[in-house]
Amino acid sequence: MKRLKIISLVLIVVLFVVGLTVFGKPVKDRDALYQVSVLDGLLKGDYDGKLTLREIRRHGDFGLGTFDRLDGEAIELDGIFYQVRSDGVVQRLSGGIKSPFAMTTFFDTDIEFFVRQESDYRSLQEFIDRYLPTKNIPFAIKIEGKFNYIKARSVAAQSKPYPKLSEVVKNQSIFEFHDLEGTLVGFRMPDYLQGANMPGYHLHFLSRDKTKGGHVLECAINSGKVKIDTIGCFIMALPGSSDFYRLEFSGNLNEISTVENTITK
Amino acid sequence: MKRLKIISLVLIVVLFVVGLTVFGKPVKDRDALYQVSVLDGLLKGDYDGKLTLREIRRHGDFGLGTFDRLDGEAIELDGIFYQVRSDGVVQRLSGGIKSPFAMTTFFDTDIEFFVRQESDYRSLQEFIDRYLPTKNIPFAIKIEGKFNYIKARSVAAQSKPYPKLSEVVKNQSIFEFHDLEGTLVGFRMPDYLQGANMPGYHLHFLSRDKTKGGHVLECAINSGKVKIDTIGCFIMALPGSSDFYRLEFSGNLNEISTVENTITK
């Protein structure tokens, strides 16, 4: 009798936990890259928050993005969201805040190697390229390093009617940091995801003491450890908002790379 | 005592079923469109099967695609896979066969309307467009109708080294059907998924008696019922094969639409 009671209790607890896993829906494919919305939608000015940080966190502990109304640059590191505001202040954000565009994955290191030679942003990218088995899948990239120089940007919260991102970046804040440690957090995307995302590297920076950061425009890395997470599945959550529904995507998709080159240069 | 035994038994059964759901991993987001591989990879000749029909079935009961070595056109309807071979024979296929490219979703009707006027393929597409709330998300489309005419194609299994799809379709089989009932099965994709997929309509046909079908090139629908399933999430499973890793995507992405126009015209 007593034993049965105990067994029942244990079963109930196990069932509860399993139930939570199922119905709490943390669909955990650790190899998946989960993206909120379409990058080309952000470029066209759809800055309204779509998913809360709490929801995004369910799909990964590592990533980047921005916040409701384009309020700064987002870095997700070890499951914590950091906001780099346009005044340069870095702060942790809580789960209820929404993001109009974000990318996240559960970071598991598949490839690891060292940067031992001072490299600028372009050389660093070419160096990493040599270690990748292909350019045809996304990779999550984490670089813990010492940096002689970082040039990063952030953007300010916008008001409706939202201007295009190409207009916003004309007034972006530029930060220059010298001789500091920190982490580059981001992704390398394949060419066929142009539009949905953007081909090539997209990295944000967060200093080791979590006081400095931003969307990386240029860098001089002194030395560092590069960790690569191979992505096996690309998931894009699509907005249901009427603002997104009304966007005009059918224009020239090459506009994306043109605008993004303007942004990252 | 007896009651406890019964409760325990019930709990064990429930636990078992829930456990199956979790560890059997049918990640069921019914609103998601699940895609095997990258359409541009198929166009470039990556015809090796990647996921079995059994695995694809876990992600949806409605869709289209092709089979290992490009062996015909695939239609998934009510959870059953039909193969339209290049000789025109239609057969059901079992779960162990692999697909190099497929799209599937759990079909739930969100919008329903009728075609009451004879329409060719282009008019039908324009007619459906009027009922869609946006062009910026994917839609699954099921049209049960009477057709005065269907022009469909299928392709034959290829051998390595695989030719590009633009070469293969030069020898495609063309079928013409008159005065029959059947279902158009497929999707309308947004512009920003060019490369990963292809913008616009992509429909396969299966006759009501399951003896005729193929990739639709032209049609004259007499009357029919159109059912639309709104997609909230796009999932693309990425191949890990060295053949896929070696593909050269960085060329002109507009090539896709050029090739596909050749295919569908």
XYZ file of C-alpha atoms in Angstrom:
530
model
C 0.000 0.000 0.000
C 2.672 2.445 1.081
C 4.944 1.387 -1.739
C 2.181 1.927 -4.275
C 1.567 5.381 -2.874
C 5.243 6.223 -3.273
C 5.324 4.833 -6.802
C 2.245 6.855 -7.677
C 3.781 9.983 -6.241
C 7.022 9.462 -8.148
C 5.061 8.819 -11.318
C 3.020 11.964 -10.808
C 6.170 14.046 -10.360
C 7.832 12.505 -13.423
C 4.660 12.980 -15.421
C 4.455 16.596 -14.325
C 8.028 17.305 -15.378
C 7.595 15.521 -18.694
C 4.295 17.315 -19.164
C 5.987 20.649 -18.606
C 8.559 19.754 -21.232
C 5.891 18.889 -23.762
C 3.295 21.538 -23.149
C 5.712 24.289 -22.110
C 6.937 23.661 -25.669
C 10.664 24.324 -25.472
C 11.087 22.633 -28.832
C 14.723 21.913 -28.228
C 16.556 21.053 -31.380
C 19.927 22.267 -30.131
C 21.307 22.292 -33.679
C 18.602 24.632 -34.949
C 19.081 28.322 -35.583
C 15.863 30.079 -34.626
C 15.117 33.445 -36.198
C 12.406 35.939 -35.294
C 10.974 37.507 -38.468
C 12.691 38.295 -41.762
C 15.821 40.455 -41.924
C 14.612 42.202 -45.058
C 11.499 43.207 -43.074
C 13.705 44.924 -40.478
C 15.612 46.710 -43.238
C 12.306 47.988 -44.589
C 11.408 49.468 -41.198
C 9.288 46.850 -39.418
C 10.655 47.583 -35.918
C 7.654 46.493 -33.835
C 8.542 43.836 -31.258
C 7.260 40.389 -32.141
C 8.471 37.822 -29.609
C 9.484 38.377 -25.974
C 13.023 37.658 -24.859
C 11.542 34.926 -22.651
C 10.111 33.174 -25.710
C 13.296 33.638 -27.729
C 15.320 32.236 -24.820
C 13.403 28.961 -25.183
C 15.005 28.458 -28.575
C 18.592 29.281 -27.705
C 21.113 30.751 -25.288
C 23.350 32.493 -27.832
C 22.511 35.093 -30.426
C 21.947 38.648 -31.537
C 19.242 41.003 -32.708
C 17.564 44.211 -31.691
C 14.669 45.364 -29.507
C 11.191 46.808 -29.907
C 11.328 50.075 -31.894
C 14.965 49.282 -32.866
C 16.059 50.298 -29.385
C 19.736 49.313 -29.518
C 21.765 46.218 -30.345
C 21.041 42.865 -28.679
C 23.619 40.319 -27.576
C 22.501 37.016 -26.070
C 25.354 35.307 -24.250
C 24.999 32.308 -21.918
C 21.240 32.813 -21.968
C 21.367 36.449 -20.844
C 20.222 39.333 -23.051
C 22.310 42.494 -23.107
C 21.156 45.729 -24.686
C 23.688 48.190 -26.083
C 21.790 51.461 -26.116
C 22.534 54.236 -28.563
C 24.192 56.215 -25.742
C 26.608 53.323 -25.276
C 25.212 52.086 -21.966
C 24.994 48.293 -21.716
C 22.294 46.724 -19.565
C 20.690 43.355 -18.963
C 17.100 43.161 -20.116
C 14.251 41.174 -18.621
C 12.053 38.628 -20.326
C 8.968 40.659 -21.144
C 10.610 42.954 -23.678
C 9.990 42.105 -27.315
C 12.287 41.864 -30.309
C 11.389 42.640 -33.944
C 14.357 40.603 -35.211
C 16.600 38.124 -33.416
C 18.639 34.999 -34.069
C 19.361 32.387 -31.414
C 20.716 28.866 -31.007
C 21.885 26.602 -28.214
C 25.629 27.020 -28.579
C 27.569 23.746 -28.660
C 31.147 23.999 -29.851
C 31.780 21.790 -32.897
C 35.030 23.385 -34.102
C 37.566 25.317 -32.017
C 40.777 27.070 -32.992
C 42.943 30.024 -32.050
C 43.707 33.409 -33.538
C 47.354 34.125 -32.774
C 48.032 36.885 -35.251
C 46.665 40.405 -35.159
C 43.843 40.613 -37.689
C 41.390 43.218 -38.819
C 37.721 42.323 -39.321
C 38.134 41.192 -42.908
C 41.250 39.079 -42.222
C 39.507 37.512 -39.230
C 36.586 36.493 -41.439
C 38.913 35.048 -44.089
C 40.816 33.198 -41.357
C 37.616 31.639 -39.983
C 36.444 30.743 -43.504
C 39.459 28.416 -43.836
C 38.245 26.284 -40.921
C 34.655 25.914 -42.109
C 33.761 22.711 -43.972
C 31.373 24.577 -46.263
C 29.773 27.933 -46.961
C 26.384 26.301 -47.525
C 25.004 26.090 -43.986
C 24.754 28.671 -41.198
C 27.356 28.701 -38.405
C 27.110 30.278 -34.967
C 30.404 31.954 -34.079
C 31.760 32.847 -30.652
C 35.176 34.527 -30.389
C 36.597 35.169 -26.929
C 39.589 37.423 -27.408
C 41.823 40.352 -26.647
C 41.156 43.250 -28.943
C 43.426 46.174 -29.757
C 40.483 47.923 -31.321
C 36.749 47.583 -31.765
C 34.539 49.893 -33.792
C 30.903 49.216 -33.009
C 27.588 50.922 -33.580
C 24.191 51.126 -32.019
C 20.912 52.692 -33.061
C 18.235 54.642 -31.204
C 14.596 53.730 -30.652
C 12.425 54.961 -33.521
C 8.920 56.402 -33.689
C 6.187 55.624 -36.198
C 6.040 55.991 -39.095
C 9.329 54.095 -38.936
C 12.038 55.157 -41.384
C 13.932 52.467 -43.330
C 17.069 51.077 -41.661
C 19.180 52.731 -44.356
C 17.851 56.084 -43.075
C 18.300 55.196 -39.402
C 21.950 54.231 -39.745
C 22.750 57.704 -41.047
C 22.334 58.790 -37.415
C 23.825 55.688 -35.780
C 26.098 56.031 -32.745
C 29.661 54.869 -33.330
C 31.802 53.619 -30.436
C 35.548 53.001 -30.527
C 37.154 50.823 -27.888
C 40.874 50.148 -27.364
C 42.751 47.326 -25.625
C 39.972 45.328 -24.064
C 38.809 41.758 -23.675
C 35.441 40.564 -24.824
C 33.377 38.272 -26.992
C 32.221 38.471 -30.579
C 28.794 36.867 -30.848
C 27.142 36.082 -34.129
C 26.650 34.051 -37.253
C 27.881 33.322 -40.751
C 24.995 32.754 -43.156
C 24.886 31.021 -46.559
C 24.207 32.874 -49.802
C 20.789 31.280 -50.400
C 19.384 32.983 -47.282
C 19.714 36.460 -48.738
C 16.445 38.234 -48.040
C 15.377 36.037 -45.142
C 18.766 36.895 -43.652
C 22.023 38.187 -45.114
C 24.943 36.178 -46.544
C 28.241 36.292 -44.671
C 29.276 37.376 -41.191
C 27.117 39.298 -38.725
C 28.804 39.808 -35.329
C 28.012 41.835 -32.226
C 30.550 42.607 -29.488
C 30.252 42.482 -25.714
C 33.177 43.413 -23.471
C 34.215 40.951 -20.768
C 33.021 43.306 -18.026
C 29.679 43.714 -19.845
C 29.955 47.513 -20.052
C 30.711 48.004 -23.748
C 29.407 46.571 -26.985
C 27.536 46.973 -30.242
C 27.160 45.822 -33.841
C 30.740 45.314 -35.086
C 31.883 47.535 -37.969
C 35.647 47.003 -37.645
C 38.058 45.355 -35.256
C 41.703 44.511 -34.617
C 41.839 41.257 -32.710
C 45.121 40.588 -30.913
C 44.507 36.970 -29.980
C 41.525 34.816 -29.246
C 39.723 31.517 -29.230
C 37.186 30.889 -31.998
C 34.327 28.485 -31.319
C 32.044 27.350 -34.120
C 28.626 25.727 -33.801
C 27.412 23.949 -36.935
C 23.711 24.575 -37.666
C 21.556 21.726 -38.963
C 18.188 23.439 -39.227
C 17.015 26.981 -39.976
C 13.748 28.044 -38.329
C 12.118 31.362 -39.118
C 9.100 32.481 -37.070
C 6.925 34.617 -39.329
C 5.093 37.684 -38.035
C 1.309 37.867 -38.255
C 1.112 41.653 -37.888
C -0.594 43.802 -40.469
C 2.535 45.994 -40.677
C 4.558 42.975 -41.755
C 1.789 41.820 -44.071
C 1.871 45.186 -45.840
C 5.643 45.290 -46.524
C 6.700 45.344 -50.155
C 9.365 42.655 -50.589
C 9.069 42.164 -54.299
C 11.608 44.875 -55.114
C 15.191 44.138 -56.003
C 16.552 41.752 -53.385
C 20.067 42.938 -54.106
C 19.063 46.115 -52.323
C 19.652 44.182 -49.120
C 23.348 43.697 -49.644
C 23.707 47.266 -50.848
C 22.034 48.609 -47.721
C 23.885 46.207 -45.448
C 27.202 47.164 -46.963
C 26.352 50.738 -46.175
C 25.516 49.670 -42.658
C 28.592 47.626 -41.956
C 31.105 49.901 -43.620
C -5.490 -0.559 -2.595
C -7.231 -1.542 -5.814
C -7.951 2.050 -6.688
C -4.278 2.943 -6.265
C -3.273 0.097 -8.543
C -5.653 1.375 -11.205
C -4.412 4.933 -10.809
C -0.828 3.725 -11.114
C -1.654 1.724 -14.212
C -3.403 4.680 -15.828
C -0.474 6.899 -14.956
C 1.988 4.424 -16.450
C 0.030 4.287 -19.705
C -0.267 8.077 -19.892
C 3.418 8.438 -19.083
C 4.304 5.942 -21.787
C 2.273 7.791 -24.409
C 3.637 11.168 -23.357
C 7.145 9.686 -23.316
C 6.675 8.437 -26.869
C 5.609 11.909 -27.918
C 8.683 13.490 -26.379
C 11.370 11.028 -27.304
C 9.852 9.977 -30.614
C 10.262 13.705 -31.305
C 7.385 14.537 -33.637
C 7.967 18.245 -33.097
C 4.425 19.189 -34.014
C 4.011 22.834 -34.756
C 1.015 22.390 -37.015
C 1.451 25.901 -38.439
C 5.022 25.242 -39.538
C 6.081 24.529 -43.089
C 8.890 21.989 -42.948
C 11.291 21.821 -45.885
C 13.939 19.202 -46.611
C 17.077 20.882 -48.021
C 17.388 23.985 -50.191
C 15.524 24.302 -53.507
C 18.521 25.942 -55.153
C 20.538 22.837 -54.185
C 18.080 20.652 -56.089
C 18.318 22.966 -59.110
C 22.082 22.568 -59.013
C 21.763 18.772 -59.153
C 21.891 17.561 -55.543
C 19.410 14.696 -56.038
C 20.615 12.341 -53.290
C 17.863 11.427 -50.830
C 18.217 13.098 -47.454
C 15.246 12.264 -45.228
C 12.936 9.255 -45.383
C 9.251 9.698 -46.116
C 8.610 8.368 -42.609
C 10.641 11.232 -41.117
C 9.035 13.820 -43.381
C 5.583 12.500 -42.447
C 6.295 13.452 -38.818
C 6.352 17.113 -39.852
C 3.230 17.182 -41.974
C 0.511 15.346 -43.861
C 0.339 17.589 -46.936
C 3.050 18.563 -49.365
C 5.150 17.979 -52.430
C 8.696 17.208 -53.508
C 10.657 14.567 -55.316
C 12.448 11.302 -54.539
C 15.973 9.969 -54.311
C 17.810 10.498 -57.623
C 14.969 12.801 -58.786
C 12.798 9.751 -59.400
C 9.489 11.432 -60.240
C 7.187 13.982 -58.640
C 5.971 13.602 -55.058
C 2.494 14.457 -53.770
C 1.703 14.057 -50.089
C -2.039 14.065 -49.481
C -3.770 13.093 -46.218
C -0.453 11.717 -44.980
C 0.096 9.385 -47.939
C 2.969 9.826 -50.416
C 2.262 9.339 -54.098
C 4.961 9.083 -56.728
C 4.279 10.158 -60.301
C 6.918 8.318 -62.274
C 8.307 9.619 -65.545
C 6.279 6.933 -67.399
C 3.138 8.432 -65.875
C 2.400 5.592 -63.453
C 1.253 6.765 -60.013
C 2.013 4.633 -56.979
C 2.006 4.911 -53.211
C 5.448 4.823 -51.666
C 6.507 3.379 -48.337
C 8.308 5.131 -45.518
C 11.906 4.022 -46.084
C 12.405 5.886 -49.362
C 14.310 9.158 -49.134
C 13.669 12.578 -50.602
C 16.304 15.142 -51.659
C 13.757 17.969 -51.502
C 10.306 18.093 -49.980
C 7.887 20.507 -48.334
C 5.263 19.448 -45.821
C 2.827 20.879 -43.287
C -0.144 19.719 -41.253
C -2.960 21.082 -43.362
C -5.575 23.038 -41.433
C -7.955 25.134 -43.508
C -7.801 28.815 -42.554
C -9.452 30.293 -45.646
C -11.884 28.560 -48.005
C -13.548 29.765 -51.189
C -14.836 28.513 -54.511
C -13.723 28.750 -58.108
C -16.870 29.004 -60.202
C -15.430 30.305 -63.435
C -13.216 28.413 -65.864
C -9.656 29.609 -65.325
C -6.273 28.800 -66.728
C -3.269 28.390 -64.419
C -2.361 32.065 -64.388
C -5.937 33.280 -63.817
C -6.340 30.730 -61.033
C -3.238 32.097 -59.310
C -4.425 35.684 -59.691
C -7.840 34.650 -58.352
C -6.304 33.029 -55.262
C -4.028 36.039 -54.718
C -7.100 38.194 -54.145
C -8.116 36.106 -51.129
C -4.698 36.105 -49.433
C -4.149 38.681 -46.676
C -0.511 39.161 -47.703
C 2.213 37.946 -50.055
C 4.761 37.974 -47.227
C 4.234 34.560 -45.664
C 3.996 31.078 -47.169
C 0.591 29.488 -47.750
C -0.263 25.827 -48.255
C -2.881 25.479 -50.993
C -5.270 22.615 -51.625
C -7.694 22.837 -54.557
C -10.239 20.069 -55.003
C -11.790 20.567 -58.394
C -13.039 19.511 -61.767
C -10.530 20.185 -64.491
C -11.136 20.482 -68.214
C -7.419 20.210 -68.758
C -4.205 19.531 -66.871
C -0.710 19.686 -68.324
C 1.757 18.095 -65.914
C 5.301 16.857 -66.048
C 7.486 14.316 -64.342
C 11.198 13.566 -64.460
C 13.197 10.346 -64.549
C 15.688 9.046 -61.984
C 19.180 10.353 -62.697
C 22.663 8.824 -62.408
C 25.812 10.399 -61.061
C 27.366 12.721 -61.937
C 23.956 14.382 -61.737
C 23.141 16.962 -64.408
C 21.572 20.272 -63.347
C 17.779 20.392 -63.204
C 17.786 22.768 -66.174
C 19.373 19.941 -68.201
C 17.059 17.240 -66.831
C 13.853 19.101 -67.705
C 14.886 19.140 -71.360
C 13.918 15.450 -71.327
C 10.951 15.714 -68.954
C 7.801 13.688 -69.623
C 4.736 15.788 -70.340
C 1.248 14.457 -69.588
C -2.027 15.982 -70.749
C -5.270 15.052 -69.014
C -8.799 16.061 -69.992
C -12.049 16.242 -68.023
C -11.100 14.759 -64.705
C -11.433 15.420 -60.996
C -8.505 15.785 -58.701
C -6.543 17.881 -56.254
C -3.892 20.538 -56.698
C -1.426 20.277 -53.821
C 1.198 22.875 -53.098
C 2.355 26.215 -51.814
C 2.668 29.918 -52.509
C 6.006 31.274 -51.235
C 7.064 34.854 -50.430
C 9.692 36.724 -52.439
C 12.297 36.756 -49.650
C 12.597 32.956 -49.818
C 14.094 32.988 -53.296
C 17.080 30.641 -53.207
C 15.951 28.638 -50.176
C 12.733 28.110 -52.117
C 11.087 29.916 -55.027
C 8.664 32.858 -54.920
C 5.120 32.259 -56.106
C 3.008 29.176 -56.738
C 4.301 25.605 -56.871
C 1.546 23.020 -57.336
C 1.441 19.310 -58.075
C -1.677 17.459 -59.277
C -3.169 14.150 -58.224
C -6.330 12.799 -59.859
C -9.200 11.750 -57.619
C -8.687 8.091 -58.513
C -4.954 8.428 -57.767
C -3.881 7.214 -61.206
C -2.682 10.467 -62.792
C -0.586 13.409 -61.655
C 2.586 15.463 -61.870
C 4.143 18.909 -61.491
C 1.571 21.331 -62.928
C 2.635 23.338 -65.989
C -0.814 24.472 -67.152
C -4.431 23.814 -66.299
C -8.008 24.762 -67.055
C -10.031 24.411 -63.904
C -13.782 24.170 -64.403
C -14.857 24.568 -60.794
C -13.415 23.784 -57.422
C -12.955 24.467 -53.746
C -9.791 26.272 -52.661
C -8.484 25.685 -49.146
C -5.688 27.821 -47.746
C -3.505 27.056 -44.743
C -1.643 30.071 -43.337
C 1.957 29.265 -42.381
C 3.448 30.794 -39.234
C 6.907 29.283 -39.257
C 9.357 28.186 -41.960
C 11.671 25.297 -41.040
C 14.452 24.180 -43.361
C 16.393 21.001 -42.515
C 19.913 21.447 -43.874
C 21.826 18.545 -45.420
C 25.147 17.463 -43.916
C 26.342 15.634 -47.023
C 29.636 16.493 -48.688
C 27.837 16.817 -52.029
C 25.666 19.563 -50.558
C 28.656 21.133 -48.822
C 30.460 21.404 -52.161
C 27.669 23.146 -54.100
C 28.429 26.625 -55.415
C 25.571 28.890 -54.382
C 27.353 32.193 -54.645
C 26.467 32.652 -58.312
C 23.642 34.819 -59.523
C 20.568 33.919 -57.482
C 18.377 35.221 -60.259
C 19.422 32.123 -62.155
C 16.833 30.312 -60.057
C 13.860 32.150 -61.414
C 15.242 31.921 -64.933
C 15.626 28.154 -64.642
C 12.292 27.727 -62.910
C 10.534 29.742 -65.553
C 12.007 27.385 -68.107
C 10.728 24.506 -66.028
C 7.224 25.709 -65.480
C 6.588 27.087 -68.949
